[in-house]
Coordinates of C-alpha atoms and ligand atoms in Angstrom, one line a residue:
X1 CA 46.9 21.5 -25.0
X2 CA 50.1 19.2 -24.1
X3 CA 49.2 19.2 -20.6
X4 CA 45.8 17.9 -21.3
X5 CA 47.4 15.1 -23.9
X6 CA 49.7 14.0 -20.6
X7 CA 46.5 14.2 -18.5
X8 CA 44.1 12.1 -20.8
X9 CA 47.3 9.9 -21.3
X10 CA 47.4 9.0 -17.3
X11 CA 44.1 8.5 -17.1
X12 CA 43.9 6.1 -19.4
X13 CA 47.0 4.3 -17.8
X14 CA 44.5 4.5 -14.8
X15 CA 41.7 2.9 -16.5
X16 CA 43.8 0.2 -17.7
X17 CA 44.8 -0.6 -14.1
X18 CA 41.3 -0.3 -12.8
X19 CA 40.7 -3.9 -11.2
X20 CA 37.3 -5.1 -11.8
X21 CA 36.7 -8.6 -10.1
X22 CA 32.1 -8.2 -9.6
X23 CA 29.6 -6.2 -10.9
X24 CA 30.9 -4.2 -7.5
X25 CA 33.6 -3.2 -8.9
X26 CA 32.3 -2.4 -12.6
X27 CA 29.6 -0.2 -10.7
X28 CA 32.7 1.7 -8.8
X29 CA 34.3 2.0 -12.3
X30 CA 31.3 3.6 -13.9
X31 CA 30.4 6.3 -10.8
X32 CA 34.4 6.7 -11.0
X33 CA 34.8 7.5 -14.7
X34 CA 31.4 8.0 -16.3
X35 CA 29.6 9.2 -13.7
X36 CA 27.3 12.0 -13.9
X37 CA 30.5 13.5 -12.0
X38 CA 32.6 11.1 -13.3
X39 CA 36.0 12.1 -14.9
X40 CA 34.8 12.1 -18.3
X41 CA 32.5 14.5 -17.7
X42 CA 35.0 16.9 -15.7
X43 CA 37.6 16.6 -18.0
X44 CA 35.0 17.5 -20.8
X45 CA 34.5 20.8 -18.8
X46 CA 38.1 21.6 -19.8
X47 CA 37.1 22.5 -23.3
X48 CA 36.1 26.5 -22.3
X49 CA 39.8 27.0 -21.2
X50 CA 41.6 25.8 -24.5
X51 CA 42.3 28.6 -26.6
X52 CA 39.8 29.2 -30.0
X53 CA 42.3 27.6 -32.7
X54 CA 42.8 24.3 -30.7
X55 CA 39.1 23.8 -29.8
X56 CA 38.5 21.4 -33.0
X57 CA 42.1 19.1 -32.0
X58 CA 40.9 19.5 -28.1
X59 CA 37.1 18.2 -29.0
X60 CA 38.5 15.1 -31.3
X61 CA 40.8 14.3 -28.2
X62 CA 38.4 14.6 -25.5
X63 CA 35.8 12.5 -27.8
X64 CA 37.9 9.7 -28.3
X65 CA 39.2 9.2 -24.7
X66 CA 35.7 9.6 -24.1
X67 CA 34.6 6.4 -26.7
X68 CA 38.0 4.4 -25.2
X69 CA 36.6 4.7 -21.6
X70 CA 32.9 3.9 -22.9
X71 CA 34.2 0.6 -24.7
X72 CA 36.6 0.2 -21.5
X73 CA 33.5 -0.2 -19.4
X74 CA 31.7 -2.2 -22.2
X75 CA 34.2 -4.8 -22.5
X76 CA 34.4 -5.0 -18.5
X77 CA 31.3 -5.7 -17.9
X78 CA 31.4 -8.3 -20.3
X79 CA 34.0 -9.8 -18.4
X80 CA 31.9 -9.8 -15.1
X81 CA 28.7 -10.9 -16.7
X82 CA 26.7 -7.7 -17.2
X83 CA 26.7 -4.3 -15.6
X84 CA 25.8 -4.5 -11.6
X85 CA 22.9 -2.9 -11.2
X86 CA 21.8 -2.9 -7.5
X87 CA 18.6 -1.3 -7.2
X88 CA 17.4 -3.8 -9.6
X89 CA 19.6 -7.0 -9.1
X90 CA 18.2 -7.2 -5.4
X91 CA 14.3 -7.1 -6.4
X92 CA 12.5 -10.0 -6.2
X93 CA 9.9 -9.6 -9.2
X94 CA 8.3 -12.7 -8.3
X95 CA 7.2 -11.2 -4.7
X96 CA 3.6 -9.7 -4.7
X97 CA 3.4 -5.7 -5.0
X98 CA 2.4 -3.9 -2.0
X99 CA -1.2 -3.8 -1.4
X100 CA -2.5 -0.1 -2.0
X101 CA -4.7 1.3 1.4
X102 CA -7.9 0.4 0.6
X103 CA -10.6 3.8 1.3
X104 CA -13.6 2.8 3.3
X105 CA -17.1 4.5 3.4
X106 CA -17.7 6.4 6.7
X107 CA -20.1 4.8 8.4
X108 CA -22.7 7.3 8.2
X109 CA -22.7 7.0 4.3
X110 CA -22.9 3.6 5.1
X111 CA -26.3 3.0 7.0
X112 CA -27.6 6.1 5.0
X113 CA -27.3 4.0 1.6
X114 CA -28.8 1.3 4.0
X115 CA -32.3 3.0 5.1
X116 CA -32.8 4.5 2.3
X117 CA -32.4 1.3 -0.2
X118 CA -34.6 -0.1 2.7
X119 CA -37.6 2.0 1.9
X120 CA -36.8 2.3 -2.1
X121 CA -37.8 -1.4 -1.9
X122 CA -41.0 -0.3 -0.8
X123 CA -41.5 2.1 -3.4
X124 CA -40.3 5.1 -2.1
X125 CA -38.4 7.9 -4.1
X126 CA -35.9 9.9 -2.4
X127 CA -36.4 13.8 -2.2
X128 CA -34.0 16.2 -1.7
X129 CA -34.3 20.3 -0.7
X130 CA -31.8 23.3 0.4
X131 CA -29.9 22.8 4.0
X132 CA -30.4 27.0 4.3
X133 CA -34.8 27.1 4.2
X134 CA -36.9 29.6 5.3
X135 CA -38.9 30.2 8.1
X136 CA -42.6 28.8 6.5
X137 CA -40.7 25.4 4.9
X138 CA -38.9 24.9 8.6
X139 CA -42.2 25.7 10.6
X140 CA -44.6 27.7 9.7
X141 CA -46.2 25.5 7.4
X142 CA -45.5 22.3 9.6
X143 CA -48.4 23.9 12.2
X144 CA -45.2 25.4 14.3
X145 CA -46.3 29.1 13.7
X146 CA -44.1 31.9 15.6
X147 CA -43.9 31.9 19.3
X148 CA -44.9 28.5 19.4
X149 CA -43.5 26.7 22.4
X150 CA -42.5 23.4 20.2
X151 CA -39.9 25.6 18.5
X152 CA -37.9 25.6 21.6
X153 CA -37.4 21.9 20.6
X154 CA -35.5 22.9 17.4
X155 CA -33.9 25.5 18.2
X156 CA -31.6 26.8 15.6
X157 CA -29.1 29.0 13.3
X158 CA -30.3 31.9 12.1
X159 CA -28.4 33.3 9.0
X160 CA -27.6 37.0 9.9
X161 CA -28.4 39.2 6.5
X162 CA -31.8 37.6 6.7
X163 CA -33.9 36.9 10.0
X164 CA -36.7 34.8 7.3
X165 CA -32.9 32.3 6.5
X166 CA -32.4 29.8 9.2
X167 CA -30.3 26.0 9.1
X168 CA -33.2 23.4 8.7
X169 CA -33.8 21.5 11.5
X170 CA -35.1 18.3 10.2
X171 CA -35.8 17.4 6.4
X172 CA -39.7 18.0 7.0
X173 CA -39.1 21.1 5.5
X174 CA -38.2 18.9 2.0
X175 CA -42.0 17.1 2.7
X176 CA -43.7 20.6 2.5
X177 CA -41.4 21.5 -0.6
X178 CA -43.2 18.2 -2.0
X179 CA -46.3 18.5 -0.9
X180 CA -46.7 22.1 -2.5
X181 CA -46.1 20.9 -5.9
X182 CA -49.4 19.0 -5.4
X183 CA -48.7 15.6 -7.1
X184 CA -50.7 13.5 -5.5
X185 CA -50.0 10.1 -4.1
X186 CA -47.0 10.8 -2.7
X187 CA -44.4 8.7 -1.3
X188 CA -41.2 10.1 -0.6
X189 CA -38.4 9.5 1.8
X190 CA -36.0 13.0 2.6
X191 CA -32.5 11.6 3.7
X192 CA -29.9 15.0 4.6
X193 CA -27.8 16.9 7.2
X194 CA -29.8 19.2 9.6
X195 CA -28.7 21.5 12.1
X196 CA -29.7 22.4 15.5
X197 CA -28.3 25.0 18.5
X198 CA -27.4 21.9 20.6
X199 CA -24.0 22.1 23.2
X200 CA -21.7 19.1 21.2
X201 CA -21.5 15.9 23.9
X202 CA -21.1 12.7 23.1
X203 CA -24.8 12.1 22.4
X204 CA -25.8 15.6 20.8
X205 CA -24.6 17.9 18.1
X206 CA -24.9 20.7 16.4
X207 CA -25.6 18.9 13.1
X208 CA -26.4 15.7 12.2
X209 CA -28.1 13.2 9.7
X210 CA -31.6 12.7 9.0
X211 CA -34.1 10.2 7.2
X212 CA -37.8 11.8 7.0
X213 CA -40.6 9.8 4.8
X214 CA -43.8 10.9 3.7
X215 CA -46.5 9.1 2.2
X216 CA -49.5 10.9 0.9
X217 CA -52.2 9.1 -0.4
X218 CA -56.3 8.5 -0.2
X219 CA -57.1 6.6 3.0
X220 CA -53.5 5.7 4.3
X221 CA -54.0 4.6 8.3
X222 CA -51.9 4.4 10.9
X223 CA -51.9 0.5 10.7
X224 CA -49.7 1.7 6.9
X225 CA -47.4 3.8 8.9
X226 CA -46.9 1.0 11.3
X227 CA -46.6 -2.5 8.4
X228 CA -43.9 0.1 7.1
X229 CA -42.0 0.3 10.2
X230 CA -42.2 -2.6 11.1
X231 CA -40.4 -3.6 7.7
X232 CA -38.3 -1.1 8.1
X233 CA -36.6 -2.7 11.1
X234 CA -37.0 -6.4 10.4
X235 CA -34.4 -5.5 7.5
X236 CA -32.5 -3.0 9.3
X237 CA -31.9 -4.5 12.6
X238 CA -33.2 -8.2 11.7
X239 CA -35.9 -10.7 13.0
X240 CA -35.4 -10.8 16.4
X241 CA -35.7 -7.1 17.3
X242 CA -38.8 -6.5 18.9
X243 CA -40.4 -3.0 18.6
X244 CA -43.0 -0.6 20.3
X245 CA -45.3 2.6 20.0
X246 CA -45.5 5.1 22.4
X247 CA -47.8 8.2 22.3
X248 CA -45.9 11.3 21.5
X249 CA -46.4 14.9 20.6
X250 CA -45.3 16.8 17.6
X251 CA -47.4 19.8 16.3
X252 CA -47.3 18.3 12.6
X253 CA -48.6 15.2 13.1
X254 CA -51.8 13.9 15.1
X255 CA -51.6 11.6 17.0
X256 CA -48.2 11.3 17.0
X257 CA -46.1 8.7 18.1
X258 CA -42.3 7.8 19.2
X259 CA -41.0 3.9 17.9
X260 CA -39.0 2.4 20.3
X261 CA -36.6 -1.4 19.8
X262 CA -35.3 -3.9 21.9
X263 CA -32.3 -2.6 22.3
X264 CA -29.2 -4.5 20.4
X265 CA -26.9 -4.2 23.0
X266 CA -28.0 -6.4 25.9
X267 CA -30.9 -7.7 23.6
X268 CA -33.9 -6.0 26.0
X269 CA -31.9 -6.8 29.6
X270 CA -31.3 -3.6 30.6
X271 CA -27.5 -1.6 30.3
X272 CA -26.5 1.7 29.9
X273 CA -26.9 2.3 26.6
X274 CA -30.9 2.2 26.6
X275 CA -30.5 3.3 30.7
X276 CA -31.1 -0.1 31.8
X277 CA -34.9 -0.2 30.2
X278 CA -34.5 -2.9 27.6
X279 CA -35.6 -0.1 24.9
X280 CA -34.4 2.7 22.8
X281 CA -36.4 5.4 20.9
X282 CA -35.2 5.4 17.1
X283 CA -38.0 7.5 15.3
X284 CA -40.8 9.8 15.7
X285 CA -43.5 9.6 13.5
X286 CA -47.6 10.2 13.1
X287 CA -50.5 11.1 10.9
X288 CA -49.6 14.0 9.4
X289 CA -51.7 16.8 10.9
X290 CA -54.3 18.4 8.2
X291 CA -53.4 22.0 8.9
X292 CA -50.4 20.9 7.2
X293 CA -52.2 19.6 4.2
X294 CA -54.1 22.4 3.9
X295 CA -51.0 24.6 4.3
X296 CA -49.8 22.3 1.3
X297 CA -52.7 23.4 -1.0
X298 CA -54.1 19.6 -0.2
X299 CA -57.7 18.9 0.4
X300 CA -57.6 17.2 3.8
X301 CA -60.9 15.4 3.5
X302 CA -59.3 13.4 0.5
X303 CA -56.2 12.6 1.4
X304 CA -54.2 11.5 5.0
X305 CA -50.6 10.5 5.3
X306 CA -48.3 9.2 7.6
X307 CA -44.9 10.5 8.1
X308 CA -41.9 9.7 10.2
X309 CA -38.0 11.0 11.0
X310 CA -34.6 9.5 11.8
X311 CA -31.7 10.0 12.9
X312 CA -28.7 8.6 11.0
X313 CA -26.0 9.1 13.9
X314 CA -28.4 7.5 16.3
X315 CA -29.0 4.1 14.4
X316 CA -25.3 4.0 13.4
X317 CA -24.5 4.0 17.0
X318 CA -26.7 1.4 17.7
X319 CA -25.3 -0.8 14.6
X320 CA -21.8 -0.3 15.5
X321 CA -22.1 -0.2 19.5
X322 CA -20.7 3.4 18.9
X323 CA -20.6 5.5 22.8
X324 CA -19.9 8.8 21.6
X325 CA -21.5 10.4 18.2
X326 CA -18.7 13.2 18.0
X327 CA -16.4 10.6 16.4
X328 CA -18.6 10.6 13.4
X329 CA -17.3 14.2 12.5
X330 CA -13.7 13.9 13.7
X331 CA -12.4 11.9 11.4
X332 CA -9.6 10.1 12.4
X333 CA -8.6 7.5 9.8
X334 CA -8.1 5.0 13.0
X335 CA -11.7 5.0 13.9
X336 CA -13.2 5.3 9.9
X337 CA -11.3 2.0 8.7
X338 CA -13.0 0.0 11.4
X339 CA -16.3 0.2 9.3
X340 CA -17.1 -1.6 5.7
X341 CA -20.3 -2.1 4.0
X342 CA -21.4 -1.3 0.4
Ligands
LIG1 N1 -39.3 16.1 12.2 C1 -39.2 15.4 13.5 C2 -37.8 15.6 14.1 O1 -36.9 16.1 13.4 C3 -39.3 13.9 13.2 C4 -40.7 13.5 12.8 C5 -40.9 13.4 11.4 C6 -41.7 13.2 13.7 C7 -42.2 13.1 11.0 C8 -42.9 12.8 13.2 C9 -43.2 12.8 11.9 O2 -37.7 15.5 15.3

């Protein structure tokens, strides 16, 4: 008990000789005495060795050297015009705050919300169905029955517990799922990922983005399907882009045809991006073929359509001057920021 008296007695000859001059000092005074492992605190900790009957004289002591070092440090930091308080004393509060990183939508999402508020202008709904179909939604039903040799062109996943479950390899299979609930017109576009057995390269991979549209009405012509391309790009690409048809072949449509533009990159003078033609293919579209109304439960003599497909990765490129379409999956945060847009 004495020898903590002659203890709190030297400290406080030590607190009266503390020199404070700056909030410096006042600080070194407070980490020094009041500290979270300051001496107060420490010499607190004494209390569990003094004996039971002198714990109440031991407390009283202890508390008031405590109080005279609190109104010690009170008084001195009066004396040096407020406590020093670094961490906030060298803020400046009228700087701006750091700017928090900004996301940015991948560049996929952002020409897919393009195309498809594109077509919605033209009164098109979008239509949406499962990524895992079935055999008849895929191809059966789009005139590609079994053993057909235009499978080879879509070759795909199969899912293993069921040989009927495959990946879908282009959102047609949403235009059948459509078509079979027979309302009638029809005009629907089928944005969504599809998958193909592809080797990955720098133009091909094993999934990708599409946008299909469908319009199903009484005596639509090929001059519809084309008026709505031709839209299509003028706001896509812009006025100067120049376009053609070629005749193509795809079992669901008749006749059937591949759209081609100037390409964007040497505006039409040849480079290796459109192989030094002046053109690049962007969609394949047609009349859709009646065995595939019919298969739909729709009287072909009554109604014709049009339809066409996209592919997302493949007009991004050509928007962004993008040379290898694996990036698009990669995601490195260096190659993502690059891209804004709503
Ligand atoms: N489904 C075709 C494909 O994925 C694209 C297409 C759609 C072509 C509609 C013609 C008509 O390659």
């Amino acid at each position: 008990m004495n020898q903590l008296l002659t203890q709190i007695e030297k400290y406080k000859e030590d607190i009266k000789a503390f020199e404070v001059k700056s909030p410096d000092d006042l600080e070194a005074f407070r980490i020094k005495y009041l500290g979270s492992k300051g001496l107060v605190k420490i010499i607190m900790g004494e209390m569990k060795n003094v004996p039971a009957e002198q714990k109440k004289e031991a407390g009283q002591l202890l508390n008031e050297f405590k109080i005279f070092t609190e109104s010690f440090y009170e008084n001195l930091a009066q004396s040096v015009g407020g406590p020093s308080n670094k961490s906030v004393s060298n803020i400046d509060t009228s700087l701006p705050g750091d700017a928090l990183p900004l996301g940015a939508r991948h560049p996929i999402s952002i020409v897919h919300n393009k195309i498809i508020s594109i077509f919605q202008r033209l009164g098109f709904s979008v239509a949406e169905g499962p990524e895992i179909e079935d055999d008849w939604h895929n191809f059966t039903a789009l005139n590609l029955p079994e053993n057909h040799p235009a499978r080879d062109m879509q070759d795909t996943f199969y899912i293993s517990q069921n040989p009927d479950w495959l990946l879908r390899t282009h959102t047609s299979s949403v235009q059948i799922r459509e078509m079979a609930k027979g309302v009638l017109p029809l005009r629907i576009i089928c944005p969504g990922r599809v998958y193909r057995n592809e080797t990955i390269s720098a133009r091909a991979h094993c999934f990708f983005h599409q946008v299909e549209g469908l319009y199903i009405a009484e005596n639509v012509s090929f001059a519809d399907l084309k008026q709505t391309l031709y839209f299509f790009v003028k706001e896509m690409f812009g006025e100067n882009v120049k376009v053609r048809f070629r005749p193509s072949y795809f079992p669901f449509t008749e006749p059937s045809a591949e759209m081609d533009i100037s390409c964007l990159i040497c505006e039409g003078k040849g480079c290796n991006v459109c192989k030094k033609t002046g053109w690049v293919e962007i969609l394949g579209c047609g009349m859709v073929h009646p065995k595939v109304l019919e298969n739909c439960g729709i009287d072909s003599n009554k109604y014709t359509g049009f339809a066409f497909g996209m592919g997302i990765e493949r007009i991004t490129m050509l928007n962004y001057q993008v040379k290898d379409l694996r990036l698009f999956s990669e995601n490195d945060v260096r190659f993502l920021k690059q891209f804004t847009g709503a």
